[in-house]
Amino acid sequence: MGKDVYYYESLLRTAPTSEMTVSSLSDYINAITAINKMYRRIIYRGQADKSWGIESSAYRVLKKNTEKPTQKMLQDYHLKLIREVKNLHDIDHATDKYTGIALLAYLQHNGAKTGLIDYTVNPLISLWFACISEDSEDGAVYCIENSGIINDLIPVDSDKEIEELFMQSNAVNVFDPPNINRRILSQQSVLLFSTSGTIDKRKHMTIVVPNDAKKEVLDQLSLVGICKKTVFPDFPGFLEWFSFESGPDQEKYDELFRKAEKKSLDFKYDEAIKLFEEALALGQTLFGENSVEIAAIYHNMASAYKNQGDYPQALEWHQKALVIREKALGKEHPDTASTYNNMAIVYYSQGDYPKALEWHQKALVIREKALGKEHPDTAKTYNNMAGVYYGQGDYPKALEWYQKALDIHEKALGKEHPDTASTYNNMANVYDDQGDYPKALEWHQKALDICEKALGKEHPNTASTYNNMASVYKNQGDYPKALEWYQKALDIREKALGKEHPDTAQTYNNMAGVYYSQGDYPKALEWYQKALDIYEKALGKEHPDTAMTYNNMASVYNNQGDYPKALEWYQKALDIREKALGKEHPKTIKTQKYIENTKNRLDDNIT
């Protein structure tokens, strides 16, 4: 049965930015009616997968080659685009007819990747875009009030120049384009230009279209004249929707890339790698074998192998990316620094701390020179180097480098930013390992205050801080308090991430550790098994995190005096660690020692 206008009005009154779900065109019209009764001048954006961020096409292009495009990168990209366009003489005299942001609109609607993000004043158009593809994913229509300065939407004129737009930091400009072509007219477009390349979805009212309702909604829309031919009435639109079926092109490449990224986020790394390989074959045809786009695929494949715990393969693919980036971008480019950084992280995961420091230092030299000593990306490298020193047990050095990162974060981002909170957490972990538990709790509390305020009490980052505080209480021997705080973390992670997420497994593992410390071995095994079920499913049976749980379960059996069972589980852990980490890794050596000690105990019992 459908939902009426009053149903959606009541939802909006109780939670204006919460999600509303519709399963038919009539439901959708009722939801839109409710929104328009309560707000004015609404604009809409439809996206076929509600998990996607609201990002400009220029941002997505740059994101393939860098971890997080900066405003400076976006500005340089646009200035180069405009400069190259003005050097052409065969684009229908566009530079004579259009200037400023209107020229960008012309370029975007002719296929260029720009910083403009399409919205519309027509809610049916946005619904069509929410349903037209990604049949296995829920779609969404995002609704926001376009009323000048309210909601940070700043109206701009057609001739507003790009340089002027980028003089604002993290601003969102709203632009009503002239009728450049039939597509803008038919889609009733409103264009938003974000200097950061993204727009925060949380400021919108969200209408979700379940994936199983998309086909029916599209059929209903066609009855009222909303279909491909009306949404894309011009010749380029016709080519965009029909010619791609005849062979490989940019759209198919983008689709493969997006699907592969999503598989990675869902921990389906084997599937992600296969999709990246398909994108690679297509991308080599489109861009050439030594393009930065191909380097981006290599980078993503390396990340997938790293997340699987296959560090040699990860290094091999990062090296492929590095060869291209050094050649195409130079050895002093921030994207090259990102590859150095990623290689360092793999070496760190292997326990090769000298090598990790060496590669982090390469990244640091570039970032300090290209971005400056007070840039957040430079702070990331300070933070990473601190992590290596922490892994080595050099706590004074770790605190020194964390402090460098903290000074930048507090100055550049402020004392209430989540990245600042992350550094507070890192410093607290050092104090925890040093045994300075009051200091550790003090710094974790600083982080918690920020996370709860900036992100909310049900955010995964808040859960991580609860988890960290629980660890301190466990190390103090306050097991009831530790279980209480681990439970806080668990409640959030199960709700926000799901019961099959590795971070949820981490909390199961931690709770098991408390029961182990209390001598409640059956309870410890029960919670370790919960963690193991997730790790084996999400990460695979040969991942280092899976080995960690095998090792923990072996320790329980060891303390119970079941030495054959302990040896069996230690051997499982050792086989993985020797393969994934190498025979010289500290964790591998530790497991070998556990096996020797357990064998000695077994021999003593026999004799």
mmCIF file with all atom_site columns, N, CA and C in Angstrom, residues 461-494:
data_model
loop_
_atom_site.group_PDB
_atom_site.id
_atom_site.type_symbol
_atom_site.label_atom_id
_atom_site.label_alt_id
_atom_site.label_comp_id
_atom_site.label_asym_id
_atom_site.label_entity_id
_atom_site.label_seq_id
_atom_site.pdbx_PDB_ins_code
_atom_site.Cartn_x
_atom_site.Cartn_y
_atom_site.Cartn_z
_atom_site.occupancy
_atom_site.B_iso_or_equiv
_atom_site.pdbx_formal_charge
_atom_site.auth_seq_id
_atom_site.auth_comp_id
_atom_site.auth_asym_id
_atom_site.auth_atom_id
_atom_site.pdbx_PDB_model_num
ATOM 1   N N  . ASN A 1 461 ? 34.103 5.992  13.692 1.00 0.00 ? 461 ASN A N  1
ATOM 2   C CA . ASN A 1 461 ? 35.295 6.588  14.309 1.00 0.00 ? 461 ASN A CA 1
ATOM 3   C C  . ASN A 1 461 ? 35.110 6.774  15.807 1.00 0.00 ? 461 ASN A C  1
ATOM 4   N N  . THR A 1 462 ? 33.878 7.081  16.210 1.00 0.00 ? 462 THR A N  1
ATOM 5   C CA . THR A 1 462 ? 33.580 7.171  17.642 1.00 0.00 ? 462 THR A CA 1
ATOM 6   C C  . THR A 1 462 ? 33.737 5.796  18.272 1.00 0.00 ? 462 THR A C  1
ATOM 7   N N  . ALA A 1 463 ? 33.257 4.770  17.560 1.00 0.00 ? 463 ALA A N  1
ATOM 8   C CA . ALA A 1 463 ? 33.407 3.396  18.054 1.00 0.00 ? 463 ALA A CA 1
ATOM 9   C C  . ALA A 1 463 ? 34.872 3.031  18.240 1.00 0.00 ? 463 ALA A C  1
ATOM 10  N N  . SER A 1 464 ? 35.726 3.485  17.327 1.00 0.00 ? 464 SER A N  1
ATOM 11  C CA . SER A 1 464 ? 37.171 3.190  17.443 1.00 0.00 ? 464 SER A CA 1
ATOM 12  C C  . SER A 1 464 ? 37.745 3.784  18.721 1.00 0.00 ? 464 SER A C  1
ATOM 13  N N  . THR A 1 465 ? 37.277 4.972  19.101 1.00 0.00 ? 465 THR A N  1
ATOM 14  C CA . THR A 1 465 ? 37.770 5.590  20.326 1.00 0.00 ? 465 THR A CA 1
ATOM 15  C C  . THR A 1 465 ? 37.263 4.839  21.551 1.00 0.00 ? 465 THR A C  1
ATOM 16  N N  . TYR A 1 466 ? 35.978 4.420  21.528 1.00 0.00 ? 466 TYR A N  1
ATOM 17  C CA . TYR A 1 466 ? 35.467 3.570  22.612 1.00 0.00 ? 466 TYR A CA 1
ATOM 18  C C  . TYR A 1 466 ? 36.347 2.317  22.735 1.00 0.00 ? 466 TYR A C  1
ATOM 19  N N  . ASN A 1 467 ? 36.675 1.729  21.598 1.00 0.00 ? 467 ASN A N  1
ATOM 20  C CA . ASN A 1 467 ? 37.502 0.530  21.560 1.00 0.00 ? 467 ASN A CA 1
ATOM 21  C C  . ASN A 1 467 ? 38.874 0.781  22.185 1.00 0.00 ? 467 ASN A C  1
ATOM 22  N N  . ASN A 1 468 ? 39.459 1.933  21.849 1.00 0.00 ? 468 ASN A N  1
ATOM 23  C CA . ASN A 1 468 ? 40.779 2.279  22.393 1.00 0.00 ? 468 ASN A CA 1
ATOM 24  C C  . ASN A 1 468 ? 40.733 2.476  23.908 1.00 0.00 ? 468 ASN A C  1
ATOM 25  N N  . MET A 1 469 ? 39.675 3.125  24.373 1.00 0.00 ? 469 MET A N  1
ATOM 26  C CA . MET A 1 469 ? 39.558 3.354  25.820 1.00 0.00 ? 469 MET A CA 1
ATOM 27  C C  . MET A 1 469 ? 39.382 2.019  26.542 1.00 0.00 ? 469 MET A C  1
ATOM 28  N N  . ALA A 1 470 ? 38.614 1.120  25.930 1.00 0.00 ? 470 ALA A N  1
ATOM 29  C CA . ALA A 1 470 ? 38.441 -0.205 26.521 1.00 0.00 ? 470 ALA A CA 1
ATOM 30  C C  . ALA A 1 470 ? 39.785 -0.915 26.666 1.00 0.00 ? 470 ALA A C  1
ATOM 31  N N  . SER A 1 471 ? 40.647 -0.746 25.661 1.00 0.00 ? 471 SER A N  1
ATOM 32  C CA . SER A 1 471 ? 41.964 -1.384 25.690 1.00 0.00 ? 471 SER A CA 1
ATOM 33  C C  . SER A 1 471 ? 42.789 -0.892 26.877 1.00 0.00 ? 471 SER A C  1
ATOM 34  N N  . VAL A 1 472 ? 42.681 0.408  27.176 1.00 0.00 ? 472 VAL A N  1
ATOM 35  C CA . VAL A 1 472 ? 43.417 0.950  28.324 1.00 0.00 ? 472 VAL A CA 1
ATOM 36  C C  . VAL A 1 472 ? 42.900 0.326  29.617 1.00 0.00 ? 472 VAL A C  1
ATOM 37  N N  . TYR A 1 473 ? 41.572 0.268  29.753 1.00 0.00 ? 473 TYR A N  1
ATOM 38  C CA . TYR A 1 473 ? 40.997 -0.327 30.970 1.00 0.00 ? 473 TYR A CA 1
ATOM 39  C C  . TYR A 1 473 ? 41.425 -1.801 31.107 1.00 0.00 ? 473 TYR A C  1
ATOM 40  N N  . LYS A 1 474 ? 41.486 -2.517 29.977 1.00 0.00 ? 474 LYS A N  1
ATOM 41  C CA . LYS A 1 474 ? 41.936 -3.913 30.022 1.00 0.00 ? 474 LYS A CA 1
ATOM 42  C C  . LYS A 1 474 ? 43.375 -3.989 30.513 1.00 0.00 ? 474 LYS A C  1
ATOM 43  N N  . ASN A 1 475 ? 44.223 -3.107 29.977 1.00 0.00 ? 475 ASN A N  1
ATOM 44  C CA . ASN A 1 475 ? 45.634 -3.123 30.376 1.00 0.00 ? 475 ASN A CA 1
ATOM 45  C C  . ASN A 1 475 ? 45.810 -2.742 31.838 1.00 0.00 ? 475 ASN A C  1
ATOM 46  N N  . GLN A 1 476 ? 44.863 -1.969 32.375 1.00 0.00 ? 476 GLN A N  1
ATOM 47  C CA . GLN A 1 476 ? 44.893 -1.614 33.798 1.00 0.00 ? 476 GLN A CA 1
ATOM 48  C C  . GLN A 1 476 ? 44.393 -2.760 34.666 1.00 0.00 ? 476 GLN A C  1
ATOM 49  N N  . GLY A 1 477 ? 43.787 -3.756 34.011 1.00 0.00 ? 477 GLY A N  1
ATOM 50  C CA . GLY A 1 477 ? 43.207 -4.861 34.767 1.00 0.00 ? 477 GLY A CA 1
ATOM 51  C C  . GLY A 1 477 ? 41.778 -4.613 35.204 1.00 0.00 ? 477 GLY A C  1
ATOM 52  N N  . ASP A 1 478 ? 41.176 -3.536 34.722 1.00 0.00 ? 478 ASP A N  1
ATOM 53  C CA . ASP A 1 478 ? 39.782 -3.232 35.053 1.00 0.00 ? 478 ASP A CA 1
ATOM 54  C C  . ASP A 1 478 ? 38.898 -3.884 33.986 1.00 0.00 ? 478 ASP A C  1
ATOM 55  N N  . TYR A 1 479 ? 38.684 -5.202 34.122 1.00 0.00 ? 479 TYR A N  1
ATOM 56  C CA . TYR A 1 479 ? 38.011 -5.965 33.073 1.00 0.00 ? 479 TYR A CA 1
ATOM 57  C C  . TYR A 1 479 ? 36.533 -5.604 32.920 1.00 0.00 ? 479 TYR A C  1
ATOM 58  N N  . PRO A 1 480 ? 35.787 -5.381 34.004 1.00 0.00 ? 480 PRO A N  1
ATOM 59  C CA . PRO A 1 480 ? 34.380 -4.965 33.809 1.00 0.00 ? 480 PRO A CA 1
ATOM 60  C C  . PRO A 1 480 ? 34.269 -3.668 33.008 1.00 0.00 ? 480 PRO A C  1
ATOM 61  N N  . LYS A 1 481 ? 35.144 -2.717 33.304 1.00 0.00 ? 481 LYS A N  1
ATOM 62  C CA . LYS A 1 481 ? 35.126 -1.437 32.574 1.00 0.00 ? 481 LYS A CA 1
ATOM 63  C C  . LYS A 1 481 ? 35.516 -1.660 31.108 1.00 0.00 ? 481 LYS A C  1
ATOM 64  N N  . ALA A 1 482 ? 36.483 -2.528 30.898 1.00 0.00 ? 482 ALA A N  1
ATOM 65  C CA . ALA A 1 482 ? 36.910 -2.818 29.520 1.00 0.00 ? 482 ALA A CA 1
ATOM 66  C C  . ALA A 1 482 ? 35.761 -3.414 28.727 1.00 0.00 ? 482 ALA A C  1
ATOM 67  N N  . LEU A 1 483 ? 35.060 -4.391 29.312 1.00 0.00 ? 483 LEU A N  1
ATOM 68  C CA . LEU A 1 483 ? 33.933 -5.006 28.609 1.00 0.00 ? 483 LEU A CA 1
ATOM 69  C C  . LEU A 1 483 ? 32.826 -3.987 28.326 1.00 0.00 ? 483 LEU A C  1
ATOM 70  N N  . GLU A 1 484 ? 32.609 -3.089 29.274 1.00 0.00 ? 484 GLU A N  1
ATOM 71  C CA . GLU A 1 484 ? 31.582 -2.047 29.097 1.00 0.00 ? 484 GLU A CA 1
ATOM 72  C C  . GLU A 1 484 ? 31.891 -1.170 27.881 1.00 0.00 ? 484 GLU A C  1
ATOM 73  N N  . TRP A 1 485 ? 33.161 -0.768 27.736 1.00 0.00 ? 485 TRP A N  1
ATOM 74  C CA . TRP A 1 485 ? 33.523 0.125  26.624 1.00 0.00 ? 485 TRP A CA 1
ATOM 75  C C  . TRP A 1 485 ? 33.636 -0.636 25.302 1.00 0.00 ? 485 TRP A C  1
ATOM 76  N N  . TYR A 1 486 ? 34.069 -1.899 25.369 1.00 0.00 ? 486 TYR A N  1
ATOM 77  C CA . TYR A 1 486 ? 34.062 -2.701 24.144 1.00 0.00 ? 486 TYR A CA 1
ATOM 78  C C  . TYR A 1 486 ? 32.619 -2.905 23.658 1.00 0.00 ? 486 TYR A C  1
ATOM 79  N N  . GLN A 1 487 ? 31.695 -3.071 24.598 1.00 0.00 ? 487 GLN A N  1
ATOM 80  C CA . GLN A 1 487 ? 30.295 -3.247 24.212 1.00 0.00 ? 487 GLN A CA 1
ATOM 81  C C  . GLN A 1 487 ? 29.763 -1.991 23.526 1.00 0.00 ? 487 GLN A C  1
ATOM 82  N N  . LYS A 1 488 ? 30.173 -0.803 24.022 1.00 0.00 ? 488 LYS A N  1
ATOM 83  C CA . LYS A 1 488 ? 29.775 0.459  23.368 1.00 0.00 ? 488 LYS A CA 1
ATOM 84  C C  . LYS A 1 488 ? 30.254 0.459  21.907 1.00 0.00 ? 488 LYS A C  1
ATOM 85  N N  . ALA A 1 489 ? 31.517 0.067  21.716 1.00 0.00 ? 489 ALA A N  1
ATOM 86  C CA . ALA A 1 489 ? 32.075 0.018  20.359 1.00 0.00 ? 489 ALA A CA 1
ATOM 87  C C  . ALA A 1 489 ? 31.337 -1.006 19.508 1.00 0.00 ? 489 ALA A C  1
ATOM 88  N N  . LEU A 1 490 ? 31.050 -2.156 20.105 1.00 0.00 ? 490 LEU A N  1
ATOM 89  C CA . LEU A 1 490 ? 30.397 -3.234 19.369 1.00 0.00 ? 490 LEU A CA 1
ATOM 90  C C  . LEU A 1 490 ? 29.001 -2.843 18.906 1.00 0.00 ? 490 LEU A C  1
ATOM 91  N N  . ASP A 1 491 ? 28.243 -2.177 19.786 1.00 0.00 ? 491 ASP A N  1
ATOM 92  C CA . ASP A 1 491 ? 26.876 -1.759 19.427 1.00 0.00 ? 491 ASP A CA 1
ATOM 93  C C  . ASP A 1 491 ? 26.887 -0.878 18.185 1.00 0.00 ? 491 ASP A C  1
ATOM 94  N N  . ILE A 1 492 ? 27.864 0.038  18.125 1.00 0.00 ? 492 ILE A N  1
ATOM 95  C CA . ILE A 1 492 ? 27.953 0.950  16.970 1.00 0.00 ? 492 ILE A CA 1
ATOM 96  C C  . ILE A 1 492 ? 28.387 0.180  15.724 1.00 0.00 ? 492 ILE A C  1
ATOM 97  N N  . ARG A 1 493 ? 29.434 -0.625 15.868 1.00 0.00 ? 493 ARG A N  1
ATOM 98  C CA . ARG A 1 493 ? 29.980 -1.301 14.692 1.00 0.00 ? 493 ARG A CA 1
ATOM 99  C C  . ARG A 1 493 ? 28.985 -2.287 14.081 1.00 0.00 ? 493 ARG A C  1
ATOM 100 N N  . GLU A 1 494 ? 28.270 -3.022 14.936 1.00 0.00 ? 494 GLU A N  1
ATOM 101 C CA . GLU A 1 494 ? 27.271 -3.942 14.388 1.00 0.00 ? 494 GLU A CA 1
ATOM 102 C C  . GLU A 1 494 ? 26.178 -3.180 13.644 1.00 0.00 ? 494 GLU A C  1
#
